[in-house]
PDB file of C-alpha atoms and ligand atoms in Angstrom:
ATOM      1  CA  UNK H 545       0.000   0.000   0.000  1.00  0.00           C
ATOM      2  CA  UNK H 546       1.532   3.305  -0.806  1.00  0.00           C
ATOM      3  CA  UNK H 547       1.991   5.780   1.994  1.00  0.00           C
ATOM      4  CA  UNK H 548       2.498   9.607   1.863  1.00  0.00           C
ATOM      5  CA  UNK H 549       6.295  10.163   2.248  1.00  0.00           C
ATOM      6  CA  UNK H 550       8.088  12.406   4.802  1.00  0.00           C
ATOM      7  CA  UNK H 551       7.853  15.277   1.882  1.00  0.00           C
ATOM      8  CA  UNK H 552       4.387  14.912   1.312  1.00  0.00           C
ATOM      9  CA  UNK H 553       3.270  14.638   5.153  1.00  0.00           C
ATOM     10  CA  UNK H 554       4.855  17.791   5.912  1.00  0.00           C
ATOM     11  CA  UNK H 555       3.790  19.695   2.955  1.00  0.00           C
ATOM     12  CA  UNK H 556      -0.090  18.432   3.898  1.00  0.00           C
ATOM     13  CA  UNK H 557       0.878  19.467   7.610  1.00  0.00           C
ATOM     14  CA  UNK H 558       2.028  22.928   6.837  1.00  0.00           C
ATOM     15  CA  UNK H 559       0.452  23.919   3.001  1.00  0.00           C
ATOM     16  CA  UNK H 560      -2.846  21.743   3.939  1.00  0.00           C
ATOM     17  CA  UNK H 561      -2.487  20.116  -0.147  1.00  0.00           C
ATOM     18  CA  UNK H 562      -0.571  17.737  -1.941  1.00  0.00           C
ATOM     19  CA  UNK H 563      -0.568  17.617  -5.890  1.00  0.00           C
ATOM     20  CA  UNK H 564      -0.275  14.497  -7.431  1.00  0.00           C
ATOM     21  CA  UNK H 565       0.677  14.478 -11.025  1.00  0.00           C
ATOM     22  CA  UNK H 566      -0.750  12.514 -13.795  1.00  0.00           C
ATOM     23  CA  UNK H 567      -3.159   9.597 -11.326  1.00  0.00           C
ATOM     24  CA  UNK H 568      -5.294   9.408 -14.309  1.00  0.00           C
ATOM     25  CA  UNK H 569      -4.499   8.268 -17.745  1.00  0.00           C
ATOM     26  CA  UNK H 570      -5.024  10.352 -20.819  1.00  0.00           C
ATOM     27  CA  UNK H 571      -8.227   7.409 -21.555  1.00  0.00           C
ATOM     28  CA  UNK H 572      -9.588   7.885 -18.266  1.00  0.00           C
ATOM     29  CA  UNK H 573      -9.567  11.782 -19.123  1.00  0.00           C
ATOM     30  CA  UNK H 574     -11.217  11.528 -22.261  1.00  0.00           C
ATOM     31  CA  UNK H 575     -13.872   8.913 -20.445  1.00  0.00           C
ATOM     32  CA  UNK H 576     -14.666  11.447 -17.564  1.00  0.00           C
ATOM     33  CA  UNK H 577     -14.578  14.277 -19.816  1.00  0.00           C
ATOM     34  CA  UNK H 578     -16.991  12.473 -22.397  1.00  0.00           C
ATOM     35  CA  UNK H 579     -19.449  11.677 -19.213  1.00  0.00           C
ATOM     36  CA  UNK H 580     -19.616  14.995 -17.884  1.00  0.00           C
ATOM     37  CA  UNK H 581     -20.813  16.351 -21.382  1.00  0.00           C
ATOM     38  CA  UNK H 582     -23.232  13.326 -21.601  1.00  0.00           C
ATOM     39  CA  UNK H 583     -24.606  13.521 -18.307  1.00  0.00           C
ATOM     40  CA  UNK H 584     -25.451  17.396 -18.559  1.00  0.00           C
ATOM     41  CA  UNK H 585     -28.036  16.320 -21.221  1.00  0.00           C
ATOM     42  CA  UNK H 586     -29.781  13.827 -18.455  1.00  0.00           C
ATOM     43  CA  UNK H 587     -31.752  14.107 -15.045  1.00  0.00           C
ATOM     44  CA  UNK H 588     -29.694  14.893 -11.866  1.00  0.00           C
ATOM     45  CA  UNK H 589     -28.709  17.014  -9.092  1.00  0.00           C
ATOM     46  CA  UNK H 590     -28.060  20.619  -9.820  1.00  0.00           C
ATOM     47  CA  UNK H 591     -27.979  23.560  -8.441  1.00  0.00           C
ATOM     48  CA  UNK H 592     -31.437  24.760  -6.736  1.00  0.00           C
ATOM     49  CA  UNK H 593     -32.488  27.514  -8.924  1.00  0.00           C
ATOM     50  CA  UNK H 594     -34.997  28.865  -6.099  1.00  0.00           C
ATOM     51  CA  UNK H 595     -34.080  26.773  -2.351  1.00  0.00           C
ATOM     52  CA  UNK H 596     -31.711  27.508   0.159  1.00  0.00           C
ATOM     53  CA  UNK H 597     -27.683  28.436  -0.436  1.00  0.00           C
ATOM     54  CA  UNK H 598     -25.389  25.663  -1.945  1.00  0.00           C
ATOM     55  CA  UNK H 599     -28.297  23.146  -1.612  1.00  0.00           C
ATOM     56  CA  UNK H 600     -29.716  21.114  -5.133  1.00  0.00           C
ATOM     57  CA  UNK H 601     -32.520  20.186  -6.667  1.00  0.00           C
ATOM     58  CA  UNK H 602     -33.074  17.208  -9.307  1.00  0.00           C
ATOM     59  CA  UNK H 603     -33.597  18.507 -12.356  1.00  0.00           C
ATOM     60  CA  UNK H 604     -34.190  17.288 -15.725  1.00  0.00           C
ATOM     61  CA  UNK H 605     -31.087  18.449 -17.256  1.00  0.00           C
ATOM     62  CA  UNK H 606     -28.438  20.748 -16.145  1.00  0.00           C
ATOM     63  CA  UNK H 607     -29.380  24.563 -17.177  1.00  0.00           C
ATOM     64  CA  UNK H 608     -27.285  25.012 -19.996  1.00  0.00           C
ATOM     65  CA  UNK H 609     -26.560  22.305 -22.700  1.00  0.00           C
ATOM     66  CA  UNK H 610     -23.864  23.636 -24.307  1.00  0.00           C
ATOM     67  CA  UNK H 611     -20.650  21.427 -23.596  1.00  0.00           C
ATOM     68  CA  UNK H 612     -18.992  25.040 -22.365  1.00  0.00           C
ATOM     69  CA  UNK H 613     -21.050  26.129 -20.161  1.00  0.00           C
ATOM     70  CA  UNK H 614     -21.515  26.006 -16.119  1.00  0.00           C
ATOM     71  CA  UNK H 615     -22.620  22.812 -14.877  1.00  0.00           C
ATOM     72  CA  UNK H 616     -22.201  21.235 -11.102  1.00  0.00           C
ATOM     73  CA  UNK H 617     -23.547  18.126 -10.982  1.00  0.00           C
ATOM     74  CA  UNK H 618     -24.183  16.170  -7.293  1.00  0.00           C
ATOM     75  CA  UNK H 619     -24.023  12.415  -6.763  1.00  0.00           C
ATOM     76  CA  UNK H 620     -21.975  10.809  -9.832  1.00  0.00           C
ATOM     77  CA  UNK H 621     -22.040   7.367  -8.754  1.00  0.00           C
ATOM     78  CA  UNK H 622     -24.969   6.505 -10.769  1.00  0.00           C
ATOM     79  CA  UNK H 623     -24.506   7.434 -14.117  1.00  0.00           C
ATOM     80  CA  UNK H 624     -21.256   5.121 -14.743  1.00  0.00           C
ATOM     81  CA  UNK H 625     -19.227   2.411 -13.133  1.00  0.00           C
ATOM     82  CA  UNK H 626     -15.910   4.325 -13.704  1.00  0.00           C
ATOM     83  CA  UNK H 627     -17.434   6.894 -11.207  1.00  0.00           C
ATOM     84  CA  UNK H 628     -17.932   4.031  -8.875  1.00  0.00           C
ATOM     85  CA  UNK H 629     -14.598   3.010  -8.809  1.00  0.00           C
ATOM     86  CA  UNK H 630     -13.008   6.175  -8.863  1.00  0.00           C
ATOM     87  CA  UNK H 631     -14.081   6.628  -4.844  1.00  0.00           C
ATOM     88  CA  UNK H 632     -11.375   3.950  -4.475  1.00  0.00           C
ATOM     89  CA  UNK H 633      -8.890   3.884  -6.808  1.00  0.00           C
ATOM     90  CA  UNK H 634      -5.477   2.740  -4.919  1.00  0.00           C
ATOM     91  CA  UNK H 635      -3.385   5.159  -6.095  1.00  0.00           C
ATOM     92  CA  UNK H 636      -5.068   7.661  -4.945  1.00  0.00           C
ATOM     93  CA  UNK H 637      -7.224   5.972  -2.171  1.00  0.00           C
ATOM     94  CA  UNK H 638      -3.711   4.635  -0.542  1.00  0.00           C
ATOM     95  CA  UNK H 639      -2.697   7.994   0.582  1.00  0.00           C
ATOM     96  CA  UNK H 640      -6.233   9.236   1.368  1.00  0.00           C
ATOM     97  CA  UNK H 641      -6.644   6.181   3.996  1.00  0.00           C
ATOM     98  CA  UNK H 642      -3.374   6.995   5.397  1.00  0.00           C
ATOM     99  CA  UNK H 643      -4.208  10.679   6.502  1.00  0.00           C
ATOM    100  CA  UNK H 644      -7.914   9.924   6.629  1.00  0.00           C
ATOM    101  CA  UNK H 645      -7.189   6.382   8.833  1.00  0.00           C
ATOM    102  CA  UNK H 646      -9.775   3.319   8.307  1.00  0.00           C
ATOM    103  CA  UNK H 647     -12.469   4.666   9.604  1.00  0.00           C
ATOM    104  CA  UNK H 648     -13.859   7.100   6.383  1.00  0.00           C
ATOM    105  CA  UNK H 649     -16.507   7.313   4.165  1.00  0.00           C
ATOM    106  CA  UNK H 650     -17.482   8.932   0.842  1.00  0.00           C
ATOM    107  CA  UNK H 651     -19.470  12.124   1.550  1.00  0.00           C
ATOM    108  CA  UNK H 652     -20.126  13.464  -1.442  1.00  0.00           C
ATOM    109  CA  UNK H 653     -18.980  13.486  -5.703  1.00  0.00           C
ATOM    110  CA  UNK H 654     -19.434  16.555  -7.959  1.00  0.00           C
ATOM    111  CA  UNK H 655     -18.611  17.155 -11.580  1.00  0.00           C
ATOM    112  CA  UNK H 656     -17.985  20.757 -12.443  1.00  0.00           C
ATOM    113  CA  UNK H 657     -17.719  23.011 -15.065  1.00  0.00           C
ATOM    114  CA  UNK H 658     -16.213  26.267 -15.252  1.00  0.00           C
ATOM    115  CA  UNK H 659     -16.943  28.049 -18.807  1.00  0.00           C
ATOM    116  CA  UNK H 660     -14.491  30.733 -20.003  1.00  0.00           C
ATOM    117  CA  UNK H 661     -16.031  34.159 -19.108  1.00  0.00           C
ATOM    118  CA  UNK H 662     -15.007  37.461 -18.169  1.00  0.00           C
ATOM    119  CA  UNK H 663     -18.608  37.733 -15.667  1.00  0.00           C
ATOM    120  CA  UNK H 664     -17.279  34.894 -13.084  1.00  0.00           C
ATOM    121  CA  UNK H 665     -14.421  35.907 -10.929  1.00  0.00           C
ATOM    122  CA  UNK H 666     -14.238  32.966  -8.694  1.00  0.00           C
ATOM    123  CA  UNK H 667     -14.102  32.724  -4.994  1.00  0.00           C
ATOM    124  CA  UNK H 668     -12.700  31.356  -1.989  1.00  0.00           C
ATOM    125  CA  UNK H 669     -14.822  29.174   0.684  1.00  0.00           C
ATOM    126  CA  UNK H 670     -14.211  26.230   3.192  1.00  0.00           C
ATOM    127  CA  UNK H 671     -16.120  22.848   2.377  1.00  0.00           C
ATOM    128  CA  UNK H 672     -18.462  21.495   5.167  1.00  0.00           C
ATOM    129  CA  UNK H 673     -20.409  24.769   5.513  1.00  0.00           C
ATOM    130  CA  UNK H 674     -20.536  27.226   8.743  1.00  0.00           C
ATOM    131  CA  UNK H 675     -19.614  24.828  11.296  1.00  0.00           C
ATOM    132  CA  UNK H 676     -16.884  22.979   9.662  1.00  0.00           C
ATOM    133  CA  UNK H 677     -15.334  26.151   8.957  1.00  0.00           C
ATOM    134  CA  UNK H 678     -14.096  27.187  12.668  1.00  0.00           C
ATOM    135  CA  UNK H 679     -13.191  24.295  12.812  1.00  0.00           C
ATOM    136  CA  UNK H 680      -8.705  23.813  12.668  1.00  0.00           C
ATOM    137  CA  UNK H 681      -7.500  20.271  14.008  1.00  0.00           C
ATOM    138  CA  UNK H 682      -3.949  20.446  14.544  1.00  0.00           C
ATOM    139  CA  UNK H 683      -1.082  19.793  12.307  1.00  0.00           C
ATOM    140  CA  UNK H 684      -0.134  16.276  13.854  1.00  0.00           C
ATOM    141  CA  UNK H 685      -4.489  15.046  13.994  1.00  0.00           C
ATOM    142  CA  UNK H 686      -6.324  13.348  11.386  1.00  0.00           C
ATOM    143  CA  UNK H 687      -8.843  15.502   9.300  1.00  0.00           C
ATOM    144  CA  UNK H 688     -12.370  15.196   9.849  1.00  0.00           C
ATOM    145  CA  UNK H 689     -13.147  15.823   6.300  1.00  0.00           C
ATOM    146  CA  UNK H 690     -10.931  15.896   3.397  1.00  0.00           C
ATOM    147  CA  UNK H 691     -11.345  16.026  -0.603  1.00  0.00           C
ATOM    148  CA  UNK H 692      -9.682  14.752  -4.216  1.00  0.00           C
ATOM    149  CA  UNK H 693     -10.123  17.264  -6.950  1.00  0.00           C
ATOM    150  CA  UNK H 694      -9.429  15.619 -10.396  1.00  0.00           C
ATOM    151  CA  UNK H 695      -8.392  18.017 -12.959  1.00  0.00           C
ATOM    152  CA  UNK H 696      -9.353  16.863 -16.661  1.00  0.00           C
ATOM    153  CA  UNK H 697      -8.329  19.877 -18.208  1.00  0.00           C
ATOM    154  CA  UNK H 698      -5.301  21.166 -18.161  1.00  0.00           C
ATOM    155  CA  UNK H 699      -4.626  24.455 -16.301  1.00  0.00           C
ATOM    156  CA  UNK H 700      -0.981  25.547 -17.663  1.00  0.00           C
ATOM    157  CA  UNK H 701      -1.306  29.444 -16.619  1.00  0.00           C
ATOM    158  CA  UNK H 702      -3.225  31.283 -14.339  1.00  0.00           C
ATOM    159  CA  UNK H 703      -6.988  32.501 -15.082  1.00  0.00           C
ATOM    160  CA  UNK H 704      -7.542  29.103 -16.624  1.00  0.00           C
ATOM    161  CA  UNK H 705     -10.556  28.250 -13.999  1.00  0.00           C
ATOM    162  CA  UNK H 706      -7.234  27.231 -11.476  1.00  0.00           C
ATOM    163  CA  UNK H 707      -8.111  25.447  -8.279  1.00  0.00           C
ATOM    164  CA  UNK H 708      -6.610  28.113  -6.015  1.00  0.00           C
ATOM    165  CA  UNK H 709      -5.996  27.896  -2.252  1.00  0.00           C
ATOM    166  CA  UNK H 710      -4.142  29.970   0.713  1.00  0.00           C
ATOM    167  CA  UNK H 711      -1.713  27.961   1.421  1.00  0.00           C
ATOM    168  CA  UNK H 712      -1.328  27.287   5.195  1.00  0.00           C
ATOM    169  CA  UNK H 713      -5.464  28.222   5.749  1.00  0.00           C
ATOM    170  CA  UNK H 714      -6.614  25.567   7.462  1.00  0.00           C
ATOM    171  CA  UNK H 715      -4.443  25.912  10.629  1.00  0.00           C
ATOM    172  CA  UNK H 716      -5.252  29.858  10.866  1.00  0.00           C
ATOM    173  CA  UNK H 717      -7.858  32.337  11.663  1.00  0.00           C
ATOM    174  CA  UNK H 718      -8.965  33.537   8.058  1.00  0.00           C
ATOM    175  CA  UNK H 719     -10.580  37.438   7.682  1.00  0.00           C
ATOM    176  CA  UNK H 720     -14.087  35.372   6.309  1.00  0.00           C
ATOM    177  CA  UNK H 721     -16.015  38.336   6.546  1.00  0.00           C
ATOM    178  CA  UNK H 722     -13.640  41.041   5.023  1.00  0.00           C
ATOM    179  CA  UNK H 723     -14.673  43.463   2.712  1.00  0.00           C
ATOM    180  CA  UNK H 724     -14.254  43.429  -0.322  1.00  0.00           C
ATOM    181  CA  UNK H 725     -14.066  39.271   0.367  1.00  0.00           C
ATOM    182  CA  UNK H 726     -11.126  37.580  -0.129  1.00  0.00           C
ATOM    183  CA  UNK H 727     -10.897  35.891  -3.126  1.00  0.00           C
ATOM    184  CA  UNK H 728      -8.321  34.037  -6.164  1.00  0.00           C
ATOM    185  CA  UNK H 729      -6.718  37.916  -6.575  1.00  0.00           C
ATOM    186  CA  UNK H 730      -6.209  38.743  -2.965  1.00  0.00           C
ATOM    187  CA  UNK H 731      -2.859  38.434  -2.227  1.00  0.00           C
ATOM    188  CA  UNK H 732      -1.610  35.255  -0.412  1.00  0.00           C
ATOM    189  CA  UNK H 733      -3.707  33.213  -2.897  1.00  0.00           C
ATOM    190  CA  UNK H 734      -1.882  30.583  -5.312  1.00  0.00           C
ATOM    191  CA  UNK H 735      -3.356  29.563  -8.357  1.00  0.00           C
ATOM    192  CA  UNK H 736      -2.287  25.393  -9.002  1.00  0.00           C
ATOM    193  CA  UNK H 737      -0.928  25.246 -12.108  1.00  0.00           C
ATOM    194  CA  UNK H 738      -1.908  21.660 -13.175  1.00  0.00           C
ATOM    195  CA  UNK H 739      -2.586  19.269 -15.813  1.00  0.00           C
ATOM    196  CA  UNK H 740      -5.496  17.055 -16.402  1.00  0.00           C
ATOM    197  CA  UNK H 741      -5.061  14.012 -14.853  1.00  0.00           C
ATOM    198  CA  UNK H 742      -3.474  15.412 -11.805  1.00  0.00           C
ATOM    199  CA  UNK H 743      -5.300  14.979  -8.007  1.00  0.00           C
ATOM    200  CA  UNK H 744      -5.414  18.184  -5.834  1.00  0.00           C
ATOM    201  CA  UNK H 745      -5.809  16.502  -1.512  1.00  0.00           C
ATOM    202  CA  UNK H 746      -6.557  18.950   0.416  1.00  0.00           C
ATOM    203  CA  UNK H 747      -8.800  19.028   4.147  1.00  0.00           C
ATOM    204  CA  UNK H 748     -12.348  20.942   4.069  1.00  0.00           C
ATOM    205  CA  UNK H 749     -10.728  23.559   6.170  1.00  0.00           C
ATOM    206  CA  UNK H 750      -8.160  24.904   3.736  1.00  0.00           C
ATOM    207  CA  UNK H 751      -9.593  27.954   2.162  1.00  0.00           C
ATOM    208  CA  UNK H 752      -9.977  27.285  -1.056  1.00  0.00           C
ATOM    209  CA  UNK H 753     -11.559  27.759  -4.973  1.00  0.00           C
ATOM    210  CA  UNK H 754     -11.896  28.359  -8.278  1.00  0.00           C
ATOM    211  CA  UNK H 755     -10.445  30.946  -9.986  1.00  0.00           C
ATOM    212  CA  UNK H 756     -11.382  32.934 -13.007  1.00  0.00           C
ATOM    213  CA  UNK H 757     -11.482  31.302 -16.376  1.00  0.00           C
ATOM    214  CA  UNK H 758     -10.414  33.325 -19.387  1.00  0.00           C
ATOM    215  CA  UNK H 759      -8.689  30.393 -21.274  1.00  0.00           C
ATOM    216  CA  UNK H 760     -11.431  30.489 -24.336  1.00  0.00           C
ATOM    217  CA  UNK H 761     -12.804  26.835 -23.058  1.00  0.00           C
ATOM    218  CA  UNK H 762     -14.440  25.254 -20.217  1.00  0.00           C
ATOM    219  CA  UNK H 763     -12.627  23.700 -16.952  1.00  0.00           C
ATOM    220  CA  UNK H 764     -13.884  20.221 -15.697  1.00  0.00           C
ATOM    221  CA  UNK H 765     -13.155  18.908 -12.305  1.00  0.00           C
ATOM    222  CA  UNK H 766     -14.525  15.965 -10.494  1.00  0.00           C
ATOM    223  CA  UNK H 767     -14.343  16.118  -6.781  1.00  0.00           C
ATOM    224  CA  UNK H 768     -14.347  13.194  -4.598  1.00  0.00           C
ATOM    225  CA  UNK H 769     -15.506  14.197  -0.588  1.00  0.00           C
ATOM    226  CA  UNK H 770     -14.610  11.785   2.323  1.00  0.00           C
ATOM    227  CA  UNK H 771     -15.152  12.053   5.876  1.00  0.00           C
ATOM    228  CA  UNK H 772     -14.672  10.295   9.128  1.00  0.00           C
ATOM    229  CA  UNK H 773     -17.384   7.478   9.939  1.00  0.00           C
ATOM    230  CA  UNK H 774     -19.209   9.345  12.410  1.00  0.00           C
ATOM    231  CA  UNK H 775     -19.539  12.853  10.306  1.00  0.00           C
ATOM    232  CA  UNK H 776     -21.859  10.823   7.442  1.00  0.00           C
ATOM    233  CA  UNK H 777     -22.205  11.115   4.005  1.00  0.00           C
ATOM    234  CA  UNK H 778     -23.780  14.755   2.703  1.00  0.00           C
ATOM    235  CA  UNK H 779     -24.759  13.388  -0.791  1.00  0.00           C
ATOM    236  CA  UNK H 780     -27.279  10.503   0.249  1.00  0.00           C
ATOM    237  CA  UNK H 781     -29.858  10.375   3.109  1.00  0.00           C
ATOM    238  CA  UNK H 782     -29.622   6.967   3.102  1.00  0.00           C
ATOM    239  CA  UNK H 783     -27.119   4.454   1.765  1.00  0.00           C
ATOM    240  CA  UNK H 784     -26.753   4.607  -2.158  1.00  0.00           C
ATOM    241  CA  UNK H 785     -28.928   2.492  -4.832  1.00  0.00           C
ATOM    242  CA  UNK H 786     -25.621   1.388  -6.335  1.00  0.00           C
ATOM    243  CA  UNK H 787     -24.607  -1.180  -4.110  1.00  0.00           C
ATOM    244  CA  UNK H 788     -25.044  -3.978  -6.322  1.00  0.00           C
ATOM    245  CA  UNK H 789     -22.246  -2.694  -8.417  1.00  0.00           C
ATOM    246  CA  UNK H 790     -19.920  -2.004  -5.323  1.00  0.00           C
ATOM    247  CA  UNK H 791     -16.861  -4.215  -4.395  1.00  0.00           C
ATOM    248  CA  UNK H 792     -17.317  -4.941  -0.394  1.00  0.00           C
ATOM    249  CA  UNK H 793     -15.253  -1.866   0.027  1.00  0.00           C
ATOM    250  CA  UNK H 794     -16.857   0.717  -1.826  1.00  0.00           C
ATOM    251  CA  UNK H 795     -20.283  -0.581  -0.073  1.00  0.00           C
ATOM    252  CA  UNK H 796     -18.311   0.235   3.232  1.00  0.00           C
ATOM    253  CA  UNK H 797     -17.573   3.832   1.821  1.00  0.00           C
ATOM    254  CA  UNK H 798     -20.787   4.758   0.996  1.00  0.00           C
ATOM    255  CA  UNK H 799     -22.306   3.836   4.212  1.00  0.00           C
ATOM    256  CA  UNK H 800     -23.386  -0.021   3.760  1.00  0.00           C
ATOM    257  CA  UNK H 801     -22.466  -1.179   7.421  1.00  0.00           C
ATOM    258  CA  UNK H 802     -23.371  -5.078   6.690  1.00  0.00           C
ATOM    259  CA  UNK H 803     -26.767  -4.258   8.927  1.00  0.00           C
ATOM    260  CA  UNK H 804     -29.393  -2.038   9.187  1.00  0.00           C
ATOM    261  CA  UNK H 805     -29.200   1.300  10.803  1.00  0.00           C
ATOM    262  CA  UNK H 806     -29.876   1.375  14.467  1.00  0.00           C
ATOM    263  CA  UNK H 807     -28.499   3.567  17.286  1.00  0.00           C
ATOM    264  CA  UNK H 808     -24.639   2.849  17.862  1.00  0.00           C
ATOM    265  CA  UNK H 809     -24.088   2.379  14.192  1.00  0.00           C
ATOM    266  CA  UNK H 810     -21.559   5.266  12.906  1.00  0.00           C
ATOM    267  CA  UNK H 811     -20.409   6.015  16.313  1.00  0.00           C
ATOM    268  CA  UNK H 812     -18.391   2.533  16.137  1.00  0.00           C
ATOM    269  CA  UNK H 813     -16.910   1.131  13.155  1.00  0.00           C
ATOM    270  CA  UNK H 814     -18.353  -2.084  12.194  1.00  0.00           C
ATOM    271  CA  UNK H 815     -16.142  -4.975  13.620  1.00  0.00           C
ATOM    272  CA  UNK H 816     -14.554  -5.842  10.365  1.00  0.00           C
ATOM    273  CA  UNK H 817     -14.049  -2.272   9.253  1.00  0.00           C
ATOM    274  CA  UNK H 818     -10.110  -2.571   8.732  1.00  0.00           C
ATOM    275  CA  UNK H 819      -9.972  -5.484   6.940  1.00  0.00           C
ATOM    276  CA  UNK H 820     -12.501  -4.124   4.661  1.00  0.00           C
ATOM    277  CA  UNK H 821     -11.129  -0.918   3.955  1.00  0.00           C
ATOM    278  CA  UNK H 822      -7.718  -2.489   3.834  1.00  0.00           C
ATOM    279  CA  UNK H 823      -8.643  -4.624   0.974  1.00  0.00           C
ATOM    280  CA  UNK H 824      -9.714  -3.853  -2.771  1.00  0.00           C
ATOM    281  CA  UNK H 825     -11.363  -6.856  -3.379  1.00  0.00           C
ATOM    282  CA  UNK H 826     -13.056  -7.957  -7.043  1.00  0.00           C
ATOM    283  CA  UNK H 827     -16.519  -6.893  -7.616  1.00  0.00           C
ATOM    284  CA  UNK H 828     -19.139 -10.139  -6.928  1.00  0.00           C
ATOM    285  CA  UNK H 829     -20.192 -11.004 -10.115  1.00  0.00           C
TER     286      UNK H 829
HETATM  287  O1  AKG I1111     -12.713  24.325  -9.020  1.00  0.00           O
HETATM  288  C1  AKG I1111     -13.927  24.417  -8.839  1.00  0.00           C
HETATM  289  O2  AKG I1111     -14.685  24.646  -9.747  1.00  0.00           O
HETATM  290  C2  AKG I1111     -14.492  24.292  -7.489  1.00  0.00           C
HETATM  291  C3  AKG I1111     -13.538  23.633  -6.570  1.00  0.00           C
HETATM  292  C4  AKG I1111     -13.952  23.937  -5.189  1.00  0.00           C
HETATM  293  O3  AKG I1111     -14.072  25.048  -4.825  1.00  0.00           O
HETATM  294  C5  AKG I1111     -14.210  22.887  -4.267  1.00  0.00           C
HETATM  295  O4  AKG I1111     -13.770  21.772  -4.527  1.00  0.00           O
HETATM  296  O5  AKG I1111     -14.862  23.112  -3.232  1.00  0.00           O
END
């Protein structure tokens, strides 16, 4: 199993990311990027045009159809087993488990577009809402909640739609209500430079986002969520209707416990939960 080295646990200790070059190949790329277009055409969750902040609505389509456009689309697992396996794939999962420890599961996916425009100027949030957000473990603890941004288009220069972070966020007081905000121009922010392909880890806490995009084409990320057992899943209510097509290990990350839900469950980790996690097993056929 790989492990984060000494390099990489200090930079996630004192930047709060780690970039990892090139985890998907230029196929898997083209398959993502080919799903995200196709699924914008079909039912799913998007953005509510009239409920509450950051909450989603299913909707027959996302609001624009044009490949281009803005699109954020909630709860992937459905629409194709490569987004299945994706919540474990070992070369990523590996280092994930070892800062996350065994006892995680997957909170949330999200495709996202960002179209090239001079309107959107990006901005700079926490993940895991108001609470989450005051929230700064210390450099040596565990996250509660971390995430895996999967660039599939390349970002070579800034103002290409860059993931962009303050480095060094998460284990600081941050001015969240100056004004003007802070934002991807502010200074202190870095926009990644990054290829697709490449994996962006960094903990719900960092302060983080998307910058502008002014590259004359759209940005697609997918973002993979996990958290620690007892902080549950934010994308499903209950556990998933994918299981069937789950290796005993992804039905453990999304929630399936090997019983039914009663009082207890969550709190403690199933009795078999290392050797689970531990072990990629082959689907069931
Ligand atoms: O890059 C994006 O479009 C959004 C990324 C982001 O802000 C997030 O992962 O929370």
């Amino acid at each position: 199993m790989t492990k984060l080295t000494d390099q990489q646990r200090t930079q996630w200790a004192i930047d709060g990311y780690l970039h990892l070059k090139g985890v998907l190949s230029p196929g898997e790329v083209a398959l993502f990027s080919e799903e995200i277009d196709r699924i914008r055409q079909v039912p799913g969750w998007e953005p509510s045009p009239d409920g509450p902040l950051g909450h989603y609505a299913w909707l027959d389509h996302a609001a624009d159809l044009d490949p281009e456009a803005f699109m954020d689309r909630r709860d992937l697992l459905p629409y194709h087993q490569a987004f299945i396996d994706l919540m474990d794939r070992p070369n990523v999962f590996d280092l994930i488990k070892d800062i996350m420890g065994p006892y995680l599961l997957l909170s949330m996916t999200q495709a996202i577009v960002r179209a090239s425009t001079e309107k959107f100027k990006g901005y700079t949030h926490t993940d895991g809402g108001e609470a989450l957000r005051r929230i700064r473990v210390t450099e040596t603890s565990r996250p509660l909640a971390m995430k895996a941004l999967y660039l599939l288009t390349d970002t070579p220069e800034p103002d290409s739609g860059n993931f962009t972070i303050f480095p060094g966020s998460h284990m600081r007081p941050f001015p969240e209500k100056a004004d003007p905000p802070l934002g991807p121009k502010t200074p202190g922010a870095v926009q990644l430079m990054g290829s697709a392909g490449d994996c962006i880890l960094f903990p719900h806490s960092l302060w983080h986002g998307p910058g502008p995009n002014l590259s004359g084409h759209g940005r697609k990320t997918l973002l993979y969520n996990y958290c620690q057992l007892f902080v549950r899943s934010y994308d499903f209510e209950t556990v998933p209707t994918v299981l069937d097509r789950c290796t005993p290990r992804q039905r453990r990350l999304v929630g399936d416990l090997g019983h039914d839900f009663r009082p207890g469950s969550y709190f403690y980790a199933p009795q078999d939960q290392i050797e689970v996690v531990e072990n990629p097993s082959a689907r069931t056929p």
